[in-house]
PDB file of C-alpha atoms and ligand atoms in Angstrom:
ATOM      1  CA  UNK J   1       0.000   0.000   0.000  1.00 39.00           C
ATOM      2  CA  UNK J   2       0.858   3.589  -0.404  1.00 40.00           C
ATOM      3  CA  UNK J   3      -1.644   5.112   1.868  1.00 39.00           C
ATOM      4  CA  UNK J   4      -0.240   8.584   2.823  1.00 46.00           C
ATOM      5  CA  UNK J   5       0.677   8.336   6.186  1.00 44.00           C
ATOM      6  CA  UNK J   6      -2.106  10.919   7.553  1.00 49.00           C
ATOM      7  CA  UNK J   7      -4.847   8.644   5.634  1.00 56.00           C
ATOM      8  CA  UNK J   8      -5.882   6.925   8.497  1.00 67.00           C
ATOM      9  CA  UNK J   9      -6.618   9.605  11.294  1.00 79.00           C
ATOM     10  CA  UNK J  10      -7.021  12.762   9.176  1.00 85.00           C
ATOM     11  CA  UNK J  11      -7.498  15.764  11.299  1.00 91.00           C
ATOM     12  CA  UNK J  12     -10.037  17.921  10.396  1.00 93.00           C
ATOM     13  CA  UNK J  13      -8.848  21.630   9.016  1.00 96.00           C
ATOM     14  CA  UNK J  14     -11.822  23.963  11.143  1.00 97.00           C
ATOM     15  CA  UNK J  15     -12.168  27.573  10.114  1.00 98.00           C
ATOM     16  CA  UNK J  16     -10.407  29.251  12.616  1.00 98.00           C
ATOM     17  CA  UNK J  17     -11.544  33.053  11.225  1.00 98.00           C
ATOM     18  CA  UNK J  18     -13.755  34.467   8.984  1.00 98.00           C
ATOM     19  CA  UNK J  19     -12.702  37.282   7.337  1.00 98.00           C
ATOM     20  CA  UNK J  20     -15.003  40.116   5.702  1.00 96.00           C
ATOM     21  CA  UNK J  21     -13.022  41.465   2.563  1.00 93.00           C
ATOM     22  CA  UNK J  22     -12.831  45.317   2.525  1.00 96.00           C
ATOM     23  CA  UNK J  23     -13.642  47.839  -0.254  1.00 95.00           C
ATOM     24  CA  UNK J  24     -10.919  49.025  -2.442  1.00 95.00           C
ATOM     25  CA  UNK J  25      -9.804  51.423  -5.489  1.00 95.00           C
ATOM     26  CA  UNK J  26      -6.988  49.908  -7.881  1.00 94.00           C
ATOM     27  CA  UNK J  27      -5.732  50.736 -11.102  1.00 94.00           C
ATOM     28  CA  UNK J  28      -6.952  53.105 -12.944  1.00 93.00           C
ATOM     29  CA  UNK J  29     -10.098  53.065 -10.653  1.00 93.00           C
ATOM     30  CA  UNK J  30     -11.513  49.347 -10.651  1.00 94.00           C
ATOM     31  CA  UNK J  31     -13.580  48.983  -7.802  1.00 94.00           C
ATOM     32  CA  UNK J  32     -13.109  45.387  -5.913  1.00 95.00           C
ATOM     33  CA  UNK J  33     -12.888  43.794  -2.722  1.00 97.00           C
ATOM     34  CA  UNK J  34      -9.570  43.334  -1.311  1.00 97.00           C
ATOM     35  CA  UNK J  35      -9.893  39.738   0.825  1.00 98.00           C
ATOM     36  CA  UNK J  36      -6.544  38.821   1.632  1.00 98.00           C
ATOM     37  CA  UNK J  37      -3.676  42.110   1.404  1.00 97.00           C
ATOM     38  CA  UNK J  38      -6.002  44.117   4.385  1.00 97.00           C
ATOM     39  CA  UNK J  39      -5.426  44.842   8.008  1.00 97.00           C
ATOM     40  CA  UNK J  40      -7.767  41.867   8.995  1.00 97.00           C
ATOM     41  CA  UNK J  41      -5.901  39.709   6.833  1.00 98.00           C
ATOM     42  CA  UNK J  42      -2.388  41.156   5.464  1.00 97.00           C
ATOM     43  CA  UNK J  43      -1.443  38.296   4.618  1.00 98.00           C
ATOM     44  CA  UNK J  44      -1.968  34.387   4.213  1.00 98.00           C
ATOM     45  CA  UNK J  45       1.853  32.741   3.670  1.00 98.00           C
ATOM     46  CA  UNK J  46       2.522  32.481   0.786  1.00 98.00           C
ATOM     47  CA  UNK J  47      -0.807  33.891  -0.204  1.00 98.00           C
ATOM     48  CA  UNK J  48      -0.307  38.047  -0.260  1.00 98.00           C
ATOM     49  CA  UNK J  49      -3.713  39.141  -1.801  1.00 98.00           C
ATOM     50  CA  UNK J  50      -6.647  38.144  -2.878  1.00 98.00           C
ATOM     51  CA  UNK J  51      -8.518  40.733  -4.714  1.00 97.00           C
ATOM     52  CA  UNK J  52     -12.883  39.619  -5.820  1.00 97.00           C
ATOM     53  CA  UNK J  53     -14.351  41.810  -8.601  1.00 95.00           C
ATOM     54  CA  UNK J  54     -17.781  41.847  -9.276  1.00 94.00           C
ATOM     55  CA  UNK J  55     -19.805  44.217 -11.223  1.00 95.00           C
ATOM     56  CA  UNK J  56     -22.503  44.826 -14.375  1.00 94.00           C
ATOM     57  CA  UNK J  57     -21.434  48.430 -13.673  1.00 95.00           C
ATOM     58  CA  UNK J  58     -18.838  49.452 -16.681  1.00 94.00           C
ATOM     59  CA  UNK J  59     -18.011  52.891 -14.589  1.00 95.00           C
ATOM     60  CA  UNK J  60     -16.420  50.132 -11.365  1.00 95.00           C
ATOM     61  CA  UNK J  61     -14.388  48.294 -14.206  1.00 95.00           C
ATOM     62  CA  UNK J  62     -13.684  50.068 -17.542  1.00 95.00           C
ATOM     63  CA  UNK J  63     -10.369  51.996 -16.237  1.00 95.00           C
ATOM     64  CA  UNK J  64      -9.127  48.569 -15.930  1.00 96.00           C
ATOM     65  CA  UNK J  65      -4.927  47.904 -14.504  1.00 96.00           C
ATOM     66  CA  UNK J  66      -2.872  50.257 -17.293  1.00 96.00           C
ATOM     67  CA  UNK J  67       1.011  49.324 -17.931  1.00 97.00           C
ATOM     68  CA  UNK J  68       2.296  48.529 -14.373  1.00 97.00           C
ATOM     69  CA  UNK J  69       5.041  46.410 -12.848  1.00 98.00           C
ATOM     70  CA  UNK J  70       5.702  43.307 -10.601  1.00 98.00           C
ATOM     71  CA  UNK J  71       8.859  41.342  -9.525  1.00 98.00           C
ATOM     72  CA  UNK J  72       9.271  39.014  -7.199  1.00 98.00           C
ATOM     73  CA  UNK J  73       6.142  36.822  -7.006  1.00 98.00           C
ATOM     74  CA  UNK J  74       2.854  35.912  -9.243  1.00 98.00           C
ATOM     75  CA  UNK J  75      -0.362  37.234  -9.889  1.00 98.00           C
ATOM     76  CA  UNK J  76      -2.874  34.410 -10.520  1.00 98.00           C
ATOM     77  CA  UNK J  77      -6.074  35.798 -12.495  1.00 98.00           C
ATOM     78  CA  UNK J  78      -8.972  33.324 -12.612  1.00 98.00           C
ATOM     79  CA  UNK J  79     -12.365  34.923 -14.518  1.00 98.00           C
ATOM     80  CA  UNK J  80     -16.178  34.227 -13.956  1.00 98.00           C
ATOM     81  CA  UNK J  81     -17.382  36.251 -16.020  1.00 97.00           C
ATOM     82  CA  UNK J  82     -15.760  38.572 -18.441  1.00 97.00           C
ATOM     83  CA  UNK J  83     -12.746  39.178 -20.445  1.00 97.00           C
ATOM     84  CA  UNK J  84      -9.844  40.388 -20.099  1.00 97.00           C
ATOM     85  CA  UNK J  85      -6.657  41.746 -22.348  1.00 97.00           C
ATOM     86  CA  UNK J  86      -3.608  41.272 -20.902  1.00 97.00           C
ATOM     87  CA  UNK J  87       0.253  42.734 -22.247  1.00 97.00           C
ATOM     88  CA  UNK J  88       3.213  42.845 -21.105  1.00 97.00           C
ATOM     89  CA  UNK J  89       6.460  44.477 -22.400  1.00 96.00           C
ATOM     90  CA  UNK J  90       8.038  41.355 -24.055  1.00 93.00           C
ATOM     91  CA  UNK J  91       5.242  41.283 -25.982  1.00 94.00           C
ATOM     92  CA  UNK J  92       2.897  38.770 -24.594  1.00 96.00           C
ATOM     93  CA  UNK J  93      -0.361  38.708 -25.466  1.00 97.00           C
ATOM     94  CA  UNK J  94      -3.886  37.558 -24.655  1.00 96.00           C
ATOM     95  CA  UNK J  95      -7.369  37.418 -23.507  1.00 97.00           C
ATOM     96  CA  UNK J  96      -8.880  35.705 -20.350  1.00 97.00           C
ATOM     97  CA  UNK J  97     -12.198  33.940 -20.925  1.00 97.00           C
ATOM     98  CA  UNK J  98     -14.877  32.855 -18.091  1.00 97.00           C
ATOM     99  CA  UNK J  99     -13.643  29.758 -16.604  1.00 98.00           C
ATOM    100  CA  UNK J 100      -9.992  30.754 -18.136  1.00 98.00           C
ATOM    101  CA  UNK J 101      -6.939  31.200 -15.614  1.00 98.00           C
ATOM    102  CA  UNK J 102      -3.585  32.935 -16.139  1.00 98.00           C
ATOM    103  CA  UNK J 103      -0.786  31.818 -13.298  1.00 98.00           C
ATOM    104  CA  UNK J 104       1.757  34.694 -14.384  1.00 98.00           C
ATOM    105  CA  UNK J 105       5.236  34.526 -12.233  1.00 98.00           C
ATOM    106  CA  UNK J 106       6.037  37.851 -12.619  1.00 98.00           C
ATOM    107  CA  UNK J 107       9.732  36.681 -11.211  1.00 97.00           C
ATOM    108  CA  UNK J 108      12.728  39.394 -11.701  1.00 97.00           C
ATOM    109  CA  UNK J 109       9.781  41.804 -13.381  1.00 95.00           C
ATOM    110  CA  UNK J 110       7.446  42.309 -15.566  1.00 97.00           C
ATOM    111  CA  UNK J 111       5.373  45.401 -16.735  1.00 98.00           C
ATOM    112  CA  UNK J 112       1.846  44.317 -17.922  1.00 97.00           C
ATOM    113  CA  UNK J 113      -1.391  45.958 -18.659  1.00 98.00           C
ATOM    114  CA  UNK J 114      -4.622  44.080 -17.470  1.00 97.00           C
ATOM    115  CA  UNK J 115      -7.800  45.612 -19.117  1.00 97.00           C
ATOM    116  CA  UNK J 116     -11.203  44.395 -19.513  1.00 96.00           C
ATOM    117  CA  UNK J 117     -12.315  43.565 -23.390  1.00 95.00           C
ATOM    118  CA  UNK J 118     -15.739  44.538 -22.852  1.00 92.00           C
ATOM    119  CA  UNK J 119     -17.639  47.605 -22.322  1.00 91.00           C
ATOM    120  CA  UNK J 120     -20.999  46.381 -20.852  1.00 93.00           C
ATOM    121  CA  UNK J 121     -22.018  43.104 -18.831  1.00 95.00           C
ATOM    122  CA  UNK J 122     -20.571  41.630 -15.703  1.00 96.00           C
ATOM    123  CA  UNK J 123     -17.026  41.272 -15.195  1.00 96.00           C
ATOM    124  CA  UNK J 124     -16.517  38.551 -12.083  1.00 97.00           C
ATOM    125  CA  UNK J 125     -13.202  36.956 -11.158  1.00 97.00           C
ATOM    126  CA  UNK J 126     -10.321  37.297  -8.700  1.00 98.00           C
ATOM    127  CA  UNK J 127      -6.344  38.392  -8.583  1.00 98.00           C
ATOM    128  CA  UNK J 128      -4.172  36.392  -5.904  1.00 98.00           C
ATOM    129  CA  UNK J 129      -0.883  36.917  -5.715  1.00 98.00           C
ATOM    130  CA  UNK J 130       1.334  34.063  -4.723  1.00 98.00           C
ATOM    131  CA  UNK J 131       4.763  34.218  -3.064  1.00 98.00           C
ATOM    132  CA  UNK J 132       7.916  33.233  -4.592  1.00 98.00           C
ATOM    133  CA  UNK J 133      10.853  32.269  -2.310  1.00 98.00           C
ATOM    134  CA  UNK J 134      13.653  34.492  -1.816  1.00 98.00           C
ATOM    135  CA  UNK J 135      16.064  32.047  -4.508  1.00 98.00           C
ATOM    136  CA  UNK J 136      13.758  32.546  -7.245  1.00 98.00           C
ATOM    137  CA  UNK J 137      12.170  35.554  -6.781  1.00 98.00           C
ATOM    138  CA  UNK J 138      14.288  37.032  -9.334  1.00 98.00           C
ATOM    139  CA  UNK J 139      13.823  34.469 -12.013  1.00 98.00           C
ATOM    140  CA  UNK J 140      12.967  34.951 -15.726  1.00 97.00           C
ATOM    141  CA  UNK J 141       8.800  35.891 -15.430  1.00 97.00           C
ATOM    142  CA  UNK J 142       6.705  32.836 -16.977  1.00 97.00           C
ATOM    143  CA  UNK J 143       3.348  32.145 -17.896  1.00 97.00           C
ATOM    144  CA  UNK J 144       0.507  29.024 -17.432  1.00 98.00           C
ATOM    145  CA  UNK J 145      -2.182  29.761 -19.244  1.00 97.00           C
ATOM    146  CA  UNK J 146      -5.116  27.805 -20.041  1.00 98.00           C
ATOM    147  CA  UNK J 147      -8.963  28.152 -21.088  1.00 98.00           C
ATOM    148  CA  UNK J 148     -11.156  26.969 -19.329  1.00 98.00           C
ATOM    149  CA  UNK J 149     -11.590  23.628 -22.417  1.00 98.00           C
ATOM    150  CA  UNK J 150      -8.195  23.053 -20.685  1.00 98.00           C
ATOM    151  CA  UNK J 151      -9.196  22.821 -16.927  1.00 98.00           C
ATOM    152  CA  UNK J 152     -10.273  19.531 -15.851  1.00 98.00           C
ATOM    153  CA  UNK J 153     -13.513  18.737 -14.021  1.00 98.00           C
ATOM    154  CA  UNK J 154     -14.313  16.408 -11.524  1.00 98.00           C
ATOM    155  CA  UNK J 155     -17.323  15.280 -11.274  1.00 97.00           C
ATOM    156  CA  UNK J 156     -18.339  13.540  -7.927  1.00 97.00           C
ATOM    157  CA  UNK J 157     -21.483  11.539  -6.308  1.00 94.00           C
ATOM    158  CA  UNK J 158     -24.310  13.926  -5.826  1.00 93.00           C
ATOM    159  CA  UNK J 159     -23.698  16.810  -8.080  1.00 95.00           C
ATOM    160  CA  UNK J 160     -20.688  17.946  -6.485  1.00 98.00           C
ATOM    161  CA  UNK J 161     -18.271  19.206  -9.544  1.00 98.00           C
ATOM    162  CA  UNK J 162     -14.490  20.662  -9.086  1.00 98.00           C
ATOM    163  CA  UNK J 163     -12.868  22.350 -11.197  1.00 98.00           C
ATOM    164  CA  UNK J 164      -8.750  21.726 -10.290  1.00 98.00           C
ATOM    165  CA  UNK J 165      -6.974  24.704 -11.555  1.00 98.00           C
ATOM    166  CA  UNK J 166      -3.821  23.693  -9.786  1.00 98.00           C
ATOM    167  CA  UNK J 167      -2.774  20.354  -7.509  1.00 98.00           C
ATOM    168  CA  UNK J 168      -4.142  17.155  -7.570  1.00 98.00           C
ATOM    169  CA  UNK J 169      -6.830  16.084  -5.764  1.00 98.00           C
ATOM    170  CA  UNK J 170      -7.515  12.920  -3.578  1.00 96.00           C
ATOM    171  CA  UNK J 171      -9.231  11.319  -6.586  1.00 96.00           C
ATOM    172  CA  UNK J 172      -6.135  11.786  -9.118  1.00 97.00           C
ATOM    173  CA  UNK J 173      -7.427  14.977 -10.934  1.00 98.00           C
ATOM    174  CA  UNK J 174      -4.268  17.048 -11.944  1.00 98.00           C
ATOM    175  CA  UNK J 175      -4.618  20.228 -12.537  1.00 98.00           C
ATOM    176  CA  UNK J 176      -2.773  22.509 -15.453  1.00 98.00           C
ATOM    177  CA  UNK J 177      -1.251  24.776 -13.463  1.00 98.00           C
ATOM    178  CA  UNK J 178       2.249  23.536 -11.884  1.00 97.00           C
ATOM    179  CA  UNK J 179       4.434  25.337  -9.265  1.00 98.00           C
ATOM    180  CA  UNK J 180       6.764  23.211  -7.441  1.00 98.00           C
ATOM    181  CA  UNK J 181       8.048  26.091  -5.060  1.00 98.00           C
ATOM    182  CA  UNK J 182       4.706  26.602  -3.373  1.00 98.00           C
ATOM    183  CA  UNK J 183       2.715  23.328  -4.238  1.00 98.00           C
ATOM    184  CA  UNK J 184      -0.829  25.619  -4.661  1.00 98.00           C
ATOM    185  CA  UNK J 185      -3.821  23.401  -4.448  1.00 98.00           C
ATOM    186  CA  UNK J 186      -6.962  26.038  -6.485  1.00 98.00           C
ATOM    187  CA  UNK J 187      -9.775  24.393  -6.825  1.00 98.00           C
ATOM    188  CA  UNK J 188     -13.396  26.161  -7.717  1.00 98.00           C
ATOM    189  CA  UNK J 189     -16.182  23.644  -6.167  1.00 98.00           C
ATOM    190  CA  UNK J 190     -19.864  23.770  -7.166  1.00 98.00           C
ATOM    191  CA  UNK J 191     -22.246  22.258  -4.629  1.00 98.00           C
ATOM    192  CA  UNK J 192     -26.007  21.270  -5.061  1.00 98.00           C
ATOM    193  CA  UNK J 193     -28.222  22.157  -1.777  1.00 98.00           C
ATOM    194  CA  UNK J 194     -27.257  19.980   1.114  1.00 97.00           C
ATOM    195  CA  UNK J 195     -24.042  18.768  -0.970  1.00 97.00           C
ATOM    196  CA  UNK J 196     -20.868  17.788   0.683  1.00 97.00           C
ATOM    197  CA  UNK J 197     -17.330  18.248  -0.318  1.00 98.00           C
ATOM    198  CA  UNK J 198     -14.788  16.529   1.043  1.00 97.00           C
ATOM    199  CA  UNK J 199     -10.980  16.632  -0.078  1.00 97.00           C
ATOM    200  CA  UNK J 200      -7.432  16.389   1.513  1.00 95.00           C
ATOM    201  CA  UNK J 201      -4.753  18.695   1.900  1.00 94.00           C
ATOM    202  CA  UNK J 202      -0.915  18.599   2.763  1.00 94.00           C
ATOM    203  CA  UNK J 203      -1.154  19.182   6.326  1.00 92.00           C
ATOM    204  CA  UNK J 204       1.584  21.647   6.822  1.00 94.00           C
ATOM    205  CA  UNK J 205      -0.042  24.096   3.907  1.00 97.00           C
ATOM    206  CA  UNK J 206      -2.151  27.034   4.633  1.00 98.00           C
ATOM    207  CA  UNK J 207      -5.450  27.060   3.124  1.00 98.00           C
ATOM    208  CA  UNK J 208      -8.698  29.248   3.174  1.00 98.00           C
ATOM    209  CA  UNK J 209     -12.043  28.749   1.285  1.00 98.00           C
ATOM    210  CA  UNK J 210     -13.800  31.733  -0.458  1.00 98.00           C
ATOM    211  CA  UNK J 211     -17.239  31.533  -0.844  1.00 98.00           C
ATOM    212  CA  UNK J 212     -18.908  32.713  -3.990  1.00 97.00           C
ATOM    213  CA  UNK J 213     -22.471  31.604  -3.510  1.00 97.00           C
ATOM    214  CA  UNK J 214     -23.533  30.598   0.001  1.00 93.00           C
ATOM    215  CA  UNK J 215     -24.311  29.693   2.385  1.00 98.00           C
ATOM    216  CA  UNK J 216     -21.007  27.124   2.935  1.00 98.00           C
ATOM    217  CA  UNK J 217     -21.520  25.354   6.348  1.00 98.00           C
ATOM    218  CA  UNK J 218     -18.319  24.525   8.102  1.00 98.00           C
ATOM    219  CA  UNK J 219     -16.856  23.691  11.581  1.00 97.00           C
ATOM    220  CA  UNK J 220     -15.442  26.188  14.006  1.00 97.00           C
ATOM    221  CA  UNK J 221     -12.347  25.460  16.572  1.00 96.00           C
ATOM    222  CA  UNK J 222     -15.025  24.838  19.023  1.00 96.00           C
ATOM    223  CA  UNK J 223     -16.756  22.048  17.002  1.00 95.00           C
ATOM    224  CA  UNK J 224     -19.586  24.155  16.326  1.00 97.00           C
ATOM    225  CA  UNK J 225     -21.587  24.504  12.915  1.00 97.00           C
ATOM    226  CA  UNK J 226     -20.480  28.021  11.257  1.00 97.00           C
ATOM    227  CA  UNK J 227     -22.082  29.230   8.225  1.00 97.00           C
ATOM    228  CA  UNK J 228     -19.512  31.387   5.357  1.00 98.00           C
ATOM    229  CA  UNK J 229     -21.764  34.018   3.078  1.00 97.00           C
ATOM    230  CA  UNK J 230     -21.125  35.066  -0.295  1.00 96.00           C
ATOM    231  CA  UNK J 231     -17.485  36.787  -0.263  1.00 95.00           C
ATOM    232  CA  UNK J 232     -16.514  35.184   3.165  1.00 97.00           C
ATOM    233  CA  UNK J 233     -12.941  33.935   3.250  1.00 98.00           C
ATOM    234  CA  UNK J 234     -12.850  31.361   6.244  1.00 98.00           C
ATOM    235  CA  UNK J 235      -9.115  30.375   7.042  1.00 98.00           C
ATOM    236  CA  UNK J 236      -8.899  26.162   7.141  1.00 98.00           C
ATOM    237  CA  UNK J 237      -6.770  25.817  10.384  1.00 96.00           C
ATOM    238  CA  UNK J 238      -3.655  23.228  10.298  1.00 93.00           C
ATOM    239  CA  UNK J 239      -5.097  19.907   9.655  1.00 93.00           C
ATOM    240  CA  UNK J 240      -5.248  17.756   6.377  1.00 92.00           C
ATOM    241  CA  UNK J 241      -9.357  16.925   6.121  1.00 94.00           C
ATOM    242  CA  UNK J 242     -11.553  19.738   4.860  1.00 97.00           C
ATOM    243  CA  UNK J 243     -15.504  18.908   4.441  1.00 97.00           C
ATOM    244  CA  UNK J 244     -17.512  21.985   3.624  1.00 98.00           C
ATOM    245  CA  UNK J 245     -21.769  21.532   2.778  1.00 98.00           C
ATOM    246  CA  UNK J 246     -23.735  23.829   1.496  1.00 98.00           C
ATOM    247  CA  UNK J 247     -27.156  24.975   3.167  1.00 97.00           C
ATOM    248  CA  UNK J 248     -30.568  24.940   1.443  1.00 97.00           C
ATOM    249  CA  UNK J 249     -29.191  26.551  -1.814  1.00 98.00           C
ATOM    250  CA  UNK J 250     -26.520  25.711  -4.277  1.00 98.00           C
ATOM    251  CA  UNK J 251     -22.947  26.648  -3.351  1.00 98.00           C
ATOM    252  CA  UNK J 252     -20.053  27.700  -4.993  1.00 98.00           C
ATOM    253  CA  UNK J 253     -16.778  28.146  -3.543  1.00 98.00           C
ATOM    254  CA  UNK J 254     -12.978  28.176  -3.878  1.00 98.00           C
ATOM    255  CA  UNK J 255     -10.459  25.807  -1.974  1.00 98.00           C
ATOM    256  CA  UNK J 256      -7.032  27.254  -1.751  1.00 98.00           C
ATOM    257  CA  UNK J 257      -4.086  26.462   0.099  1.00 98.00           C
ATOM    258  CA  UNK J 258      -0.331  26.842  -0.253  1.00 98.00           C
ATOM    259  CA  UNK J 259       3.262  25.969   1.335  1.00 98.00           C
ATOM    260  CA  UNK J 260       4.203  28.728   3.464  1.00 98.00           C
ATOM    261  CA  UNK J 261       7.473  29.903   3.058  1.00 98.00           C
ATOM    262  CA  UNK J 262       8.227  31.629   5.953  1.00 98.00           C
ATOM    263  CA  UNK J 263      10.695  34.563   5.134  1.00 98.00           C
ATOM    264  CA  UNK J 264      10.680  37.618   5.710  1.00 98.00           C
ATOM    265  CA  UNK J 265       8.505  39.785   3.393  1.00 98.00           C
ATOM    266  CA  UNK J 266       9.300  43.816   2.545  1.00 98.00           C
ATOM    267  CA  UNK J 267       6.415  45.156   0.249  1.00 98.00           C
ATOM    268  CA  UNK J 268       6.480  48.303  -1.859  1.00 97.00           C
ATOM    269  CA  UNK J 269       3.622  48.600  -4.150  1.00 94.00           C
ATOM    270  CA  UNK J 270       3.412  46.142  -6.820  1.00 97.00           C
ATOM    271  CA  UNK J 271       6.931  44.397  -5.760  1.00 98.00           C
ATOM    272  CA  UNK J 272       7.074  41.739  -2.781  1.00 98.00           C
ATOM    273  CA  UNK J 273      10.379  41.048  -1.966  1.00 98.00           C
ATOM    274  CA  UNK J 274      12.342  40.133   0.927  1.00 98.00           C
ATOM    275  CA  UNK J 275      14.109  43.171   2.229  1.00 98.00           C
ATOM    276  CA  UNK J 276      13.715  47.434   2.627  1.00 98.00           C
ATOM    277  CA  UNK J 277      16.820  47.479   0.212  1.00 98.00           C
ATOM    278  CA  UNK J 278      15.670  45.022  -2.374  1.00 98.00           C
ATOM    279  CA  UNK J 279      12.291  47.019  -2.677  1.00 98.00           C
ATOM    280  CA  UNK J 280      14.642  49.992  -3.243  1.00 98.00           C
ATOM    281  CA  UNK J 281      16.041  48.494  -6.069  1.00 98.00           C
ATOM    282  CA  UNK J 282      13.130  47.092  -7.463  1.00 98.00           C
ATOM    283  CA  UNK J 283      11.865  50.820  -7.843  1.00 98.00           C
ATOM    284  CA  UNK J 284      15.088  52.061  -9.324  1.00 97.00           C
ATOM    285  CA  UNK J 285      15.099  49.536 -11.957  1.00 97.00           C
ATOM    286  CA  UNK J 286      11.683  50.165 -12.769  1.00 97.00           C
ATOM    287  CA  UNK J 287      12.278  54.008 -13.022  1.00 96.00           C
ATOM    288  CA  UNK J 288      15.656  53.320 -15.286  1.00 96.00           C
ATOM    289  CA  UNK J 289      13.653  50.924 -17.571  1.00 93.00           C
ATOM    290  CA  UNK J 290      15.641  47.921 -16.404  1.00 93.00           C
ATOM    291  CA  UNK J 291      12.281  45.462 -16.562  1.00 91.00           C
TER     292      UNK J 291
HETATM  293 MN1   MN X 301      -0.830  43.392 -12.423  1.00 58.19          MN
END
């Protein structure tokens, strides 16, 4: 047998905090919900932001992210609803679809554009930016993207679908998306009313659910029942089990989780790197056209 050694007395991951996201202004003027990157939440390791958008109204979207820079981690786009154009200045290219997710490591820097390619309708999806470790953060930037034809779905007992973005879940579904450094499990889970979801998770990873249609019923550190709304993050305490239901209503949520990589972080605008003087740098480069 190969059982993983935690198969046999799993410990259930209980949401230790909810967490309300905030209102926010970025860009040119998009208006979103900052989740993770707040003072109730600045930061999930390696997770440092999670940004939600969603709107119908083109005046909280159309300004859209003009040219900007990153270096020394990735921003992971994954769209609802929508489209989006993204460039960068080595002349990538592209549009993200509904269901589509791009898993950009911005690495030693990148300056990129991220603007929507519509001018009506709802525009739903979410930015989370995911640590690199201080060895690679200045590698050459990268790109996994796929459509969403390209994401497989798992379809479970019940109704219960998943997409896996990235990881692999306890069934074998292996997700496009690969990143050794951090391991990220992504997974966007549809529930039918009174649905169950069950999954494993490295034990040692930090993970969080975000709820996109709820109610999601969970368990609190005390034991007790704890029900997540729409656009609650609940952070999945150490453990390796998760089981989330949903109520009376269909549910829709996201699993994430992530190996922390505990180092120290120093954070100036769009760059995340590990020290006050590498920030420093990052801007003078920027400013002297060195990305
Ligand atoms: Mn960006």
């Amino acid at each position: 047998m190969t059982a993983r050694t935690d198969s046999k007395n799993p410990v259930a991951r209980r949401v230790s905090r909810v967490i309300k996201g905030m209102p926010a202004t970025d860009g040119a003027g998009v208006e979103l919900t900052r989740v993770i990157g707040q003072p109730a939440l600045p930061m999930l390791d390696p997770f440092l932001l999670l940004d939600a958008f969603r709107s119908d109204e083109p005046e909280d979207y159309l300004a859209g992210f003009p040219p900007h820079p990153h270096r020394g981690f990735e921003t992971v786009t994954y769209l609802l609803d929508g489209r989006m154009r993204h460039q960068d200045n080595a002349g990538h290219e592209g549009v993200i679809e509904p269901g589509g997710i791009q898993w950009m490591t911005a690495g030693k820097g990148i300056v990129h554009s991220e603007m929507p390619e519509q001018e009506n309708g709802l525009l739903e999806g979410f930015q989370l930016w995911v640590n690199l470790p201080a060895a690679h953060k200045m590698d050459p930037p990268t790109y996994q993207e796929y459509p969403a034809s390209h994401i497989p779905s798992e379809t479970r007992d019940g109704g219960v679908a998943v997409r896996v973005i990235a990881g692999t879940t306890s069934r074998g579904t292996r997700g496009p998306v690969v990143q050794p450094l951090t391991d990220p499990l992504y997974l966007d889970v549809t529930l039918p009313a009174r649905g169950e979801f069950v999954e494993s998770t490295s034990p040692g990873h930090n993970a969080f659910v975000y709820v996109i249609n709820g109610p999601v019923v969970a368990t609190d550190m005390d034991g007790n029942s704890v029900q997540l709304q729409r656009d609650d993050l609940g952070i999945l305490a150490y453990g390796d089990a998760i089981t989330l239901q949903a109520a009376d209503s269909d549910a829709r949520f996201l699993v994430v989780a992530g190996k922390p990589l505990n180092e120290p972080i120093a954070r100036g605008g769009p760059f995340v790197m590990n020290t006050r003087a590498e920030i420093l740098q990052a801007y003078q480069d920027y400013e002297q056209g060195r990305f």
